[in-house]
mmCIF file of C-alpha atoms and ligand atoms in Angstrom:
data_model
loop_
_atom_site.group_PDB
_atom_site.id
_atom_site.type_symbol
_atom_site.label_atom_id
_atom_site.label_comp_id
_atom_site.label_asym_id
_atom_site.label_seq_id
_atom_site.Cartn_x
_atom_site.Cartn_y
_atom_site.Cartn_z
ATOM 1 C CA MET A 1 15.431 53.102 -17.032
ATOM 2 C CA ARG A 2 19.221 52.914 -16.859
ATOM 3 C CA LYS A 3 19.847 50.222 -14.260
ATOM 4 C CA ILE A 4 17.880 47.171 -13.176
ATOM 5 C CA ALA A 5 18.536 44.276 -10.790
ATOM 6 C CA VAL A 6 17.726 40.580 -10.933
ATOM 7 C CA LEU A 7 17.479 37.974 -8.153
ATOM 8 C CA THR A 8 16.399 34.387 -7.564
ATOM 9 C CA SER A 9 14.615 33.545 -4.319
ATOM 10 C CA GLY A 10 12.991 30.632 -2.471
ATOM 11 C CA GLY A 11 13.517 27.090 -3.775
ATOM 12 C CA ASP A 12 15.908 26.760 -6.708
ATOM 13 C CA ALA A 13 14.623 25.346 -9.977
ATOM 14 C CA PRO A 14 16.362 24.207 -13.171
ATOM 15 C CA GLY A 15 15.946 26.908 -15.816
ATOM 16 C CA MET A 16 16.457 29.832 -13.443
ATOM 17 C CA ASN A 17 19.866 30.373 -15.031
ATOM 18 C CA ALA A 18 18.317 30.633 -18.490
ATOM 19 C CA ALA A 19 16.006 33.328 -17.094
ATOM 20 C CA ILE A 20 18.902 35.241 -15.460
ATOM 21 C CA ARG A 21 20.840 35.057 -18.725
ATOM 22 C CA ALA A 22 17.863 36.391 -20.685
ATOM 23 C CA VAL A 23 17.315 39.273 -18.249
ATOM 24 C CA VAL A 24 20.983 40.277 -18.345
ATOM 25 C CA ARG A 25 21.437 39.994 -22.107
ATOM 26 C CA THR A 26 18.142 41.665 -23.036
ATOM 27 C CA ALA A 27 18.877 44.571 -20.700
ATOM 28 C CA ILE A 28 22.405 45.016 -22.035
ATOM 29 C CA TYR A 29 21.022 44.836 -25.597
ATOM 30 C CA TYR A 30 18.920 47.896 -24.713
ATOM 31 C CA ASP A 31 21.893 49.644 -22.998
ATOM 32 C CA VAL A 32 20.529 49.083 -19.516
ATOM 33 C CA GLU A 33 22.967 48.129 -16.743
ATOM 34 C CA VAL A 34 22.223 45.019 -14.680
ATOM 35 C CA VAL A 35 23.025 44.268 -11.050
ATOM 36 C CA GLY A 36 22.844 40.651 -9.896
ATOM 37 C CA VAL A 37 21.603 40.275 -6.317
ATOM 38 C CA ARG A 38 22.995 37.187 -4.615
ATOM 39 C CA ARG A 39 20.879 35.071 -2.210
ATOM 40 C CA GLY A 40 17.475 36.550 -3.064
ATOM 41 C CA TYR A 41 15.848 39.010 -0.672
ATOM 42 C CA LEU A 42 18.622 38.342 1.848
ATOM 43 C CA GLY A 43 21.066 39.842 -0.641
ATOM 44 C CA LEU A 44 18.962 43.015 -0.780
ATOM 45 C CA MET A 45 19.420 43.389 3.004
ATOM 46 C CA GLU A 46 23.134 42.718 2.859
ATOM 47 C CA LYS A 47 23.829 44.663 -0.352
ATOM 48 C CA ASP A 48 25.191 41.482 -1.879
ATOM 49 C CA PHE A 49 25.319 42.993 -5.364
ATOM 50 C CA GLN A 50 27.434 42.186 -8.392
ATOM 51 C CA ARG A 51 27.662 43.972 -11.719
ATOM 52 C CA MET A 52 26.504 41.639 -14.489
ATOM 53 C CA SER A 53 28.104 41.596 -17.929
ATOM 54 C CA LEU A 54 27.462 39.579 -21.088
ATOM 55 C CA GLY A 55 30.256 37.268 -19.936
ATOM 56 C CA SER A 56 28.901 36.732 -16.423
ATOM 57 C CA VAL A 57 25.987 34.771 -17.861
ATOM 58 C CA ALA A 58 28.053 32.851 -20.413
ATOM 59 C CA ASP A 59 27.922 29.069 -20.205
ATOM 60 C CA ILE A 60 25.039 28.876 -17.758
ATOM 61 C CA ILE A 61 21.998 28.091 -19.924
ATOM 62 C CA HIS A 62 22.516 24.353 -19.463
ATOM 63 C CA ARG A 63 23.231 24.459 -15.717
ATOM 64 C CA GLY A 64 20.719 23.597 -12.993
ATOM 65 C CA GLY A 65 20.393 25.650 -9.788
ATOM 66 C CA THR A 66 21.006 29.389 -9.879
ATOM 67 C CA ILE A 67 24.319 31.202 -10.302
ATOM 68 C CA LEU A 68 22.928 34.057 -8.179
ATOM 69 C CA LEU A 69 22.312 31.642 -5.279
ATOM 70 C CA THR A 70 19.054 31.628 -3.401
ATOM 71 C CA ALA A 71 17.930 31.914 0.201
ATOM 72 C CA ARG A 72 14.969 32.539 2.432
ATOM 73 C CA CYS A 73 14.886 35.785 4.368
ATOM 74 C CA ASP A 74 12.759 36.434 7.458
ATOM 75 C CA GLU A 75 13.907 40.062 7.792
ATOM 76 C CA PHE A 76 12.199 40.789 4.486
ATOM 77 C CA LEU A 77 8.848 39.828 6.031
ATOM 78 C CA SER A 78 8.846 43.022 8.145
ATOM 79 C CA SER A 79 8.080 46.430 6.638
ATOM 80 C CA GLU A 80 11.345 47.823 8.097
ATOM 81 C CA GLY A 81 13.234 45.044 6.330
ATOM 82 C CA ARG A 82 11.567 45.753 3.014
ATOM 83 C CA GLU A 83 12.200 49.509 3.330
ATOM 84 C CA LYS A 84 15.864 48.745 3.928
ATOM 85 C CA ALA A 85 15.868 46.510 0.840
ATOM 86 C CA VAL A 86 14.455 49.263 -1.367
ATOM 87 C CA ALA A 87 16.805 51.888 0.128
ATOM 88 C CA ASN A 88 19.794 49.646 -0.633
ATOM 89 C CA LEU A 89 18.674 49.234 -4.244
ATOM 90 C CA ARG A 90 18.108 52.978 -4.662
ATOM 91 C CA GLU A 91 21.544 53.715 -3.228
ATOM 92 C CA GLU A 92 22.926 51.416 -5.928
ATOM 93 C CA GLY A 93 20.995 53.383 -8.572
ATOM 94 C CA VAL A 94 18.639 50.496 -9.371
ATOM 95 C CA GLU A 95 15.362 51.631 -10.924
ATOM 96 C CA GLY A 96 13.629 48.313 -11.564
ATOM 97 C CA LEU A 97 13.796 44.705 -10.362
ATOM 98 C CA VAL A 98 13.134 41.238 -11.780
ATOM 99 C CA VAL A 99 12.518 38.490 -9.212
ATOM 100 C CA ILE A 100 12.479 34.804 -10.079
ATOM 101 C CA GLY A 101 10.887 32.398 -7.597
ATOM 102 C CA GLY A 102 7.766 30.784 -6.205
ATOM 103 C CA ASP A 103 4.700 31.964 -4.329
ATOM 104 C CA GLY A 104 6.586 33.643 -1.448
ATOM 105 C CA THR A 105 8.878 35.450 -3.866
ATOM 106 C CA LEU A 106 5.867 36.718 -5.834
ATOM 107 C CA ARG A 107 4.291 38.045 -2.627
ATOM 108 C CA GLY A 108 7.545 39.848 -1.896
ATOM 109 C CA ALA A 109 7.427 41.439 -5.353
ATOM 110 C CA ILE A 110 3.994 42.954 -4.588
ATOM 111 C CA GLU A 111 5.433 44.570 -1.437
ATOM 112 C CA LEU A 112 8.400 46.031 -3.325
ATOM 113 C CA HIS A 113 6.028 47.509 -5.886
ATOM 114 C CA LYS A 114 4.037 49.114 -3.054
ATOM 115 C CA LEU A 115 7.230 50.802 -1.883
ATOM 116 C CA GLY A 116 7.587 52.386 -5.314
ATOM 117 C CA LEU A 117 10.083 50.018 -6.879
ATOM 118 C CA PRO A 118 8.941 48.765 -10.303
ATOM 119 C CA THR A 119 9.083 44.988 -9.955
ATOM 120 C CA ILE A 120 8.339 42.138 -12.389
ATOM 121 C CA ALA A 121 8.100 38.505 -11.271
ATOM 122 C CA ILE A 122 8.948 35.303 -13.114
ATOM 123 C CA PRO A 123 7.378 32.121 -11.706
ATOM 124 C CA GLY A 124 10.239 29.723 -10.999
ATOM 125 C CA THR A 125 9.463 26.648 -8.936
ATOM 126 C CA ILE A 126 9.521 22.922 -9.576
ATOM 127 C CA ASP A 127 6.106 22.607 -7.887
ATOM 128 C CA ASN A 128 4.121 24.281 -10.705
ATOM 129 C CA ASP A 129 1.780 25.631 -8.010
ATOM 130 C CA ILE A 130 1.446 29.185 -9.357
ATOM 131 C CA PRO A 131 -1.974 30.054 -10.808
ATOM 132 C CA CYS A 132 -2.559 31.573 -14.277
ATOM 133 C CA THR A 133 0.476 29.983 -15.882
ATOM 134 C CA ALA A 134 0.426 26.577 -17.552
ATOM 135 C CA ALA A 135 3.973 25.952 -16.344
ATOM 136 C CA THR A 136 6.568 27.380 -14.009
ATOM 137 C CA ILE A 137 10.298 27.308 -14.694
ATOM 138 C CA GLY A 138 11.728 23.984 -13.497
ATOM 139 C CA TYR A 139 8.550 21.953 -13.656
ATOM 140 C CA ASP A 140 9.225 20.252 -16.992
ATOM 141 C CA THR A 141 12.728 19.261 -15.880
ATOM 142 C CA VAL A 142 11.547 17.768 -12.594
ATOM 143 C CA ILE A 143 8.874 15.727 -14.358
ATOM 144 C CA ASN A 144 11.522 14.279 -16.653
ATOM 145 C CA THR A 145 13.842 13.566 -13.724
ATOM 146 C CA VAL A 146 11.082 11.771 -11.817
ATOM 147 C CA VAL A 147 10.016 9.727 -14.855
ATOM 148 C CA ASP A 148 13.642 8.694 -15.361
ATOM 149 C CA SER A 149 13.789 7.596 -11.702
ATOM 150 C CA ILE A 150 10.506 5.667 -11.995
ATOM 151 C CA ASP A 151 11.903 3.804 -15.019
ATOM 152 C CA LYS A 152 15.019 2.849 -13.062
ATOM 153 C CA ILE A 153 13.104 1.764 -9.974
ATOM 154 C CA ARG A 154 10.750 -0.241 -12.190
ATOM 155 C CA ASP A 155 13.712 -2.370 -13.324
ATOM 156 C CA THR A 156 14.482 -3.482 -9.793
ATOM 157 C CA ALA A 157 10.782 -3.704 -8.870
ATOM 158 C CA THR A 158 10.222 -6.116 -11.777
ATOM 159 C CA SER A 159 13.302 -8.196 -11.050
ATOM 160 C CA HIS A 160 12.411 -8.673 -7.394
ATOM 161 C CA GLU A 161 8.642 -8.728 -7.925
ATOM 162 C CA ARG A 162 8.214 -5.962 -5.405
ATOM 163 C CA VAL A 163 5.873 -3.120 -4.740
ATOM 164 C CA PHE A 164 7.604 0.262 -4.737
ATOM 165 C CA VAL A 165 6.262 3.416 -3.151
ATOM 166 C CA ILE A 166 8.044 6.457 -4.595
ATOM 167 C CA GLU A 167 7.710 9.758 -2.758
ATOM 168 C CA VAL A 168 8.118 12.849 -4.915
ATOM 169 C CA MET A 169 8.287 16.570 -4.106
ATOM 170 C CA GLY A 170 5.475 19.089 -4.490
ATOM 171 C CA ARG A 171 4.675 20.469 -1.028
ATOM 172 C CA ARG A 172 0.890 20.959 -1.005
ATOM 173 C CA SER A 173 0.506 20.254 -4.696
ATOM 174 C CA GLY A 174 0.169 16.997 -6.627
ATOM 175 C CA PHE A 175 1.330 18.208 -10.049
ATOM 176 C CA ILE A 176 4.654 16.378 -10.029
ATOM 177 C CA ALA A 177 3.161 13.150 -8.662
ATOM 178 C CA LEU A 178 0.266 13.132 -11.105
ATOM 179 C CA GLU A 179 2.030 14.012 -14.336
ATOM 180 C CA ALA A 180 5.197 12.021 -13.645
ATOM 181 C CA GLY A 181 3.037 9.125 -12.388
ATOM 182 C CA LEU A 182 0.961 9.146 -15.555
ATOM 183 C CA ALA A 183 4.037 9.431 -17.792
ATOM 184 C CA GLY A 184 5.856 6.763 -15.792
ATOM 185 C CA GLY A 185 2.960 4.286 -15.903
ATOM 186 C CA ALA A 186 2.408 4.171 -12.142
ATOM 187 C CA GLU A 187 -0.190 1.715 -10.846
ATOM 188 C CA SER A 188 -1.519 4.194 -8.256
ATOM 189 C CA ILE A 189 -1.013 7.890 -7.543
ATOM 190 C CA VAL A 190 -1.623 9.540 -4.180
ATOM 191 C CA ILE A 191 -1.944 13.333 -4.217
ATOM 192 C CA PRO A 192 -3.208 15.895 -1.672
ATOM 193 C CA GLU A 193 -5.988 17.126 -4.001
ATOM 194 C CA VAL A 194 -7.856 13.809 -4.145
ATOM 195 C CA PRO A 195 -8.965 11.909 -1.021
ATOM 196 C CA PHE A 196 -7.498 8.434 -1.248
ATOM 197 C CA ASN A 197 -8.546 5.080 0.046
ATOM 198 C CA ILE A 198 -5.797 2.616 0.887
ATOM 199 C CA ASP A 199 -8.122 -0.293 0.183
ATOM 200 C CA THR A 200 -8.493 0.844 -3.439
ATOM 201 C CA VAL A 201 -4.702 0.957 -3.785
ATOM 202 C CA VAL A 202 -4.462 -2.530 -2.262
ATOM 203 C CA LYS A 203 -7.209 -3.807 -4.576
ATOM 204 C CA ASN A 204 -5.303 -2.449 -7.616
ATOM 205 C CA ILE A 205 -2.113 -4.171 -6.529
ATOM 206 C CA LYS A 206 -3.857 -7.504 -5.894
ATOM 207 C CA ARG A 207 -5.731 -7.329 -9.191
ATOM 208 C CA GLY A 208 -2.479 -6.691 -11.072
ATOM 209 C CA ASN A 209 -0.801 -9.471 -9.153
ATOM 210 C CA ARG A 210 -3.532 -11.986 -10.052
ATOM 211 C CA ARG A 211 -3.041 -11.330 -13.747
ATOM 212 C CA GLY A 212 0.687 -11.827 -13.430
ATOM 213 C CA LYS A 213 1.951 -8.282 -12.996
ATOM 214 C CA LYS A 214 5.334 -8.637 -11.393
ATOM 215 C CA HIS A 215 5.541 -5.265 -9.721
ATOM 216 C CA SER A 216 3.610 -2.202 -8.718
ATOM 217 C CA ILE A 217 4.712 1.409 -8.610
ATOM 218 C CA ILE A 218 2.824 3.815 -6.383
ATOM 219 C CA ILE A 219 3.667 7.504 -6.613
ATOM 220 C CA VAL A 220 3.022 9.555 -3.518
ATOM 221 C CA ALA A 221 3.190 13.366 -3.319
ATOM 222 C CA GLU A 222 5.130 14.463 -0.221
ATOM 223 C CA GLY A 223 2.242 16.629 1.020
ATOM 224 C CA ALA A 224 -0.372 13.889 0.753
ATOM 225 C CA ILE A 225 0.437 11.269 3.393
ATOM 226 C CA ASP A 226 3.158 9.838 5.603
ATOM 227 C CA ALA A 227 4.892 7.677 2.996
ATOM 228 C CA MET A 228 6.685 5.525 5.585
ATOM 229 C CA GLU A 229 3.450 4.623 7.373
ATOM 230 C CA PHE A 230 1.702 4.090 4.027
ATOM 231 C CA THR A 231 4.422 1.687 2.818
ATOM 232 C CA LYS A 232 4.106 -0.380 5.997
ATOM 233 C CA GLU A 233 0.353 -0.601 5.616
ATOM 234 C CA ILE A 234 0.567 -1.607 1.953
ATOM 235 C CA SER A 235 3.002 -4.348 2.850
ATOM 236 C CA GLU A 236 0.743 -5.644 5.649
ATOM 237 C CA LYS A 237 -2.444 -5.503 3.585
ATOM 238 C CA THR A 238 -1.043 -7.068 0.396
ATOM 239 C CA GLY A 239 1.415 -9.483 1.973
ATOM 240 C CA LEU A 240 3.883 -8.370 -0.734
ATOM 241 C CA GLU A 241 7.396 -7.094 -0.241
ATOM 242 C CA THR A 242 7.072 -3.316 -0.358
ATOM 243 C CA ARG A 243 9.868 -0.760 -0.469
ATOM 244 C CA LEU A 244 9.861 2.993 -0.092
ATOM 245 C CA SER A 245 12.067 5.238 -2.202
ATOM 246 C CA ILE A 246 12.099 8.939 -1.323
ATOM 247 C CA LEU A 247 13.536 10.743 -4.333
ATOM 248 C CA GLY A 248 14.373 13.870 -2.329
ATOM 249 C CA TYR A 249 16.742 16.537 -3.529
ATOM 250 C CA ILE A 250 17.899 14.841 -6.732
ATOM 251 C CA GLN A 251 14.616 16.183 -8.113
ATOM 252 C CA ARG A 252 15.847 19.772 -7.857
ATOM 253 C CA GLY A 253 19.101 19.341 -9.690
ATOM 254 C CA GLY A 254 20.255 18.569 -13.182
ATOM 255 C CA SER A 255 20.464 20.275 -16.510
ATOM 256 C CA PRO A 256 17.223 22.081 -17.410
ATOM 257 C CA SER A 257 15.100 20.579 -20.185
ATOM 258 C CA ALA A 258 14.810 22.409 -23.517
ATOM 259 C CA LYS A 259 11.301 23.475 -22.499
ATOM 260 C CA ASP A 260 12.529 25.084 -19.266
ATOM 261 C CA ARG A 261 15.378 26.828 -21.082
ATOM 262 C CA LEU A 262 12.895 28.233 -23.581
ATOM 263 C CA LEU A 263 10.516 29.303 -20.844
ATOM 264 C CA GLY A 264 13.333 30.950 -18.871
ATOM 265 C CA SER A 265 14.655 32.717 -21.975
ATOM 266 C CA ARG A 266 11.245 33.985 -23.076
ATOM 267 C CA MET A 267 10.107 35.104 -19.642
ATOM 268 C CA GLY A 268 13.459 36.701 -18.785
ATOM 269 C CA ALA A 269 13.429 38.800 -21.960
ATOM 270 C CA GLU A 270 9.773 39.758 -21.531
ATOM 271 C CA ALA A 271 10.386 40.826 -17.910
ATOM 272 C CA VAL A 272 12.906 43.398 -19.135
ATOM 273 C CA ASN A 273 10.542 44.548 -21.913
ATOM 274 C CA LEU A 274 7.825 45.130 -19.311
ATOM 275 C CA LEU A 275 10.125 47.147 -17.042
ATOM 276 C CA LEU A 276 11.230 49.276 -19.988
ATOM 277 C CA ARG A 277 7.585 49.889 -20.868
ATOM 278 C CA GLY A 278 7.043 51.242 -17.360
ATOM 279 C CA GLU A 279 5.126 48.231 -16.044
ATOM 280 C CA SER A 280 5.284 46.941 -12.477
ATOM 281 C CA LYS A 281 3.660 44.274 -10.225
ATOM 282 C CA LYS A 282 3.290 41.969 -13.202
ATOM 283 C CA MET A 283 3.867 38.224 -13.323
ATOM 284 C CA LEU A 284 4.880 36.425 -16.499
ATOM 285 C CA ALA A 285 2.740 33.460 -17.483
ATOM 286 C CA MET A 286 2.637 30.795 -20.147
ATOM 287 C CA ASP A 287 -0.649 30.541 -21.994
ATOM 288 C CA GLY A 288 -0.393 27.905 -24.711
ATOM 289 C CA GLU A 289 2.694 28.955 -26.654
ATOM 290 C CA MET A 290 2.250 32.617 -25.697
ATOM 291 C CA ILE A 291 3.989 34.496 -22.908
ATOM 292 C CA ARG A 292 1.507 36.797 -21.233
ATOM 293 C CA ASN A 293 1.502 38.869 -18.064
ATOM 294 C CA PHE A 294 -0.949 39.371 -15.232
ATOM 295 C CA ASP A 295 -1.220 41.534 -12.153
ATOM 296 C CA ILE A 296 0.592 39.450 -9.515
ATOM 297 C CA GLU A 297 -1.948 40.085 -6.773
ATOM 298 C CA TRP A 298 -4.820 39.012 -9.002
ATOM 299 C CA ALA A 299 -2.920 36.028 -10.397
ATOM 300 C CA ILE A 300 -2.012 34.493 -7.049
ATOM 301 C CA SER A 301 -5.556 34.967 -5.752
ATOM 302 C CA GLN A 302 -6.778 32.606 -8.493
ATOM 303 C CA SER A 303 -6.847 28.899 -7.911
ATOM 304 C CA LYS A 304 -4.782 26.332 -9.715
ATOM 305 C CA THR A 305 -5.754 22.729 -9.593
ATOM 306 C CA ILE A 306 -4.372 19.546 -11.044
ATOM 307 C CA HIS A 307 -6.067 18.107 -14.118
ATOM 308 C CA LEU A 308 -8.625 15.734 -12.660
ATOM 309 C CA ASP A 309 -9.036 14.142 -16.098
ATOM 310 C CA ASP A 310 -5.403 13.047 -15.875
ATOM 311 C CA TYR A 311 -6.067 11.496 -12.479
ATOM 312 C CA ARG A 312 -8.975 9.503 -13.889
ATOM 313 C CA LEU A 313 -6.895 8.580 -16.949
ATOM 314 C CA ALA A 314 -4.077 7.276 -14.750
ATOM 315 C CA GLY A 315 -6.631 5.036 -13.018
ATOM 316 C CA ILE A 316 -7.961 3.707 -16.337
ATOM 317 C CA LEU A 317 -4.522 3.092 -17.849
ATOM 318 C CA SER A 318 -3.220 1.202 -14.842
ATOM 319 C CA ILE A 319 -5.869 -1.557 -14.768
HETATM 320 P P1 ADP B 409 9.166 30.452 -2.825
HETATM 321 O O1 ADP B 409 9.381 31.794 -3.453
HETATM 322 O O2 ADP B 409 9.906 29.352 -3.525
HETATM 323 O O3 ADP B 409 7.699 30.161 -2.582
HETATM 324 P P2 ADP B 409 9.392 31.117 0.018
HETATM 325 O O4 ADP B 409 7.946 30.918 0.265
HETATM 326 O O5 ADP B 409 10.350 30.626 1.028
HETATM 327 O O6 ADP B 409 9.856 30.484 -1.366
HETATM 328 O O7 ADP B 409 9.615 32.690 -0.180
HETATM 329 C C1 ADP B 409 10.895 33.217 -0.445
HETATM 330 C C2 ADP B 409 11.079 34.498 0.311
HETATM 331 O O8 ADP B 409 10.080 35.444 -0.086
HETATM 332 C C3 ADP B 409 10.898 34.404 1.823
HETATM 333 O O9 ADP B 409 12.080 33.977 2.478
HETATM 334 C C4 ADP B 409 10.552 35.832 2.203
HETATM 335 O O10 ADP B 409 11.714 36.622 2.320
HETATM 336 C C5 ADP B 409 9.749 36.312 0.990
HETATM 337 N N1 ADP B 409 8.303 36.230 1.273
HETATM 338 C C6 ADP B 409 7.565 35.116 1.462
HETATM 339 N N2 ADP B 409 6.271 35.415 1.737
HETATM 340 C C7 ADP B 409 6.180 36.759 1.735
HETATM 341 C C8 ADP B 409 5.133 37.707 1.945
HETATM 342 N N3 ADP B 409 3.879 37.311 2.232
HETATM 343 N N4 ADP B 409 5.428 39.022 1.870
HETATM 344 C C9 ADP B 409 6.675 39.438 1.572
HETATM 345 N N5 ADP B 409 7.699 38.607 1.367
HETATM 346 C C10 ADP B 409 7.482 37.295 1.426
#
């Protein structure tokens, strides 16, 4: 293989740059040329290609976001669109591709493989909702960002003796809410995976209040409930001043944690190794301290659930 391409697609995640850097540098180490595709699958349609050098990935390992930019692309969902994408890559002389992104990006990688383009996928999403890997790139950073925000909000919650509802990202998955909630000492956690009862939340708050707890922090995953409605109800049912804080897009940004930089570096390098070994349709995964790979189609058909033990633990530790 003499020339490969790399792209980031879907939602950006801190650590994607470390993965791009590892792909580019590992390939160049093995005398393979690298093309950077800007704006994900959209860039394949528009031939938005740039030649990558050792220098083009200098000084990016500590930066959030993705230097290759990212986008969503509806044209890629049609078979004509995907054929055009592969034709554009072939015209450029590209013989293999590394894609970095979430579930949709991984599904796209399967389609590119079917069209004969060797493709390796790296799971990059803050949501951690990709099966078969203990972590996705960006997840560790977002957890740390959310815990930092909980700590800050706790200061004002304590001073004003208020209840705070904090909405965090995660689409249909409660990973961020659960792990950041547990690490941040939240009084209650509301996630889509576990049916919740508002009366239990209210009971927890009142119990804490009776023993002199000056504040309560409730973490809510965005996909679980309407946080605005929930905040109003909590306020009415407890009679306590209750505020809602939606963390929003600050969760996506920021310098990647050491863990995400390591994950990006290891997966990026391994993606190139796999391409050079003639592999395709493989997804990188973290298994303990090991980087492994699985067939993408098989991997995404598996289920991934939150650790229910952690949910129970959060309940015990917040009494
Ligand atoms: P993420 O990769 O973060 O989950 P999206 O779900 O938006 O983000 O997917 C990113 C892009 O991947 C989409 O804009 C689309 O071009 C492509 N994609 C998504 N789903 C599929 C699919 N089932 N088949 C082929 N391509 C897909």
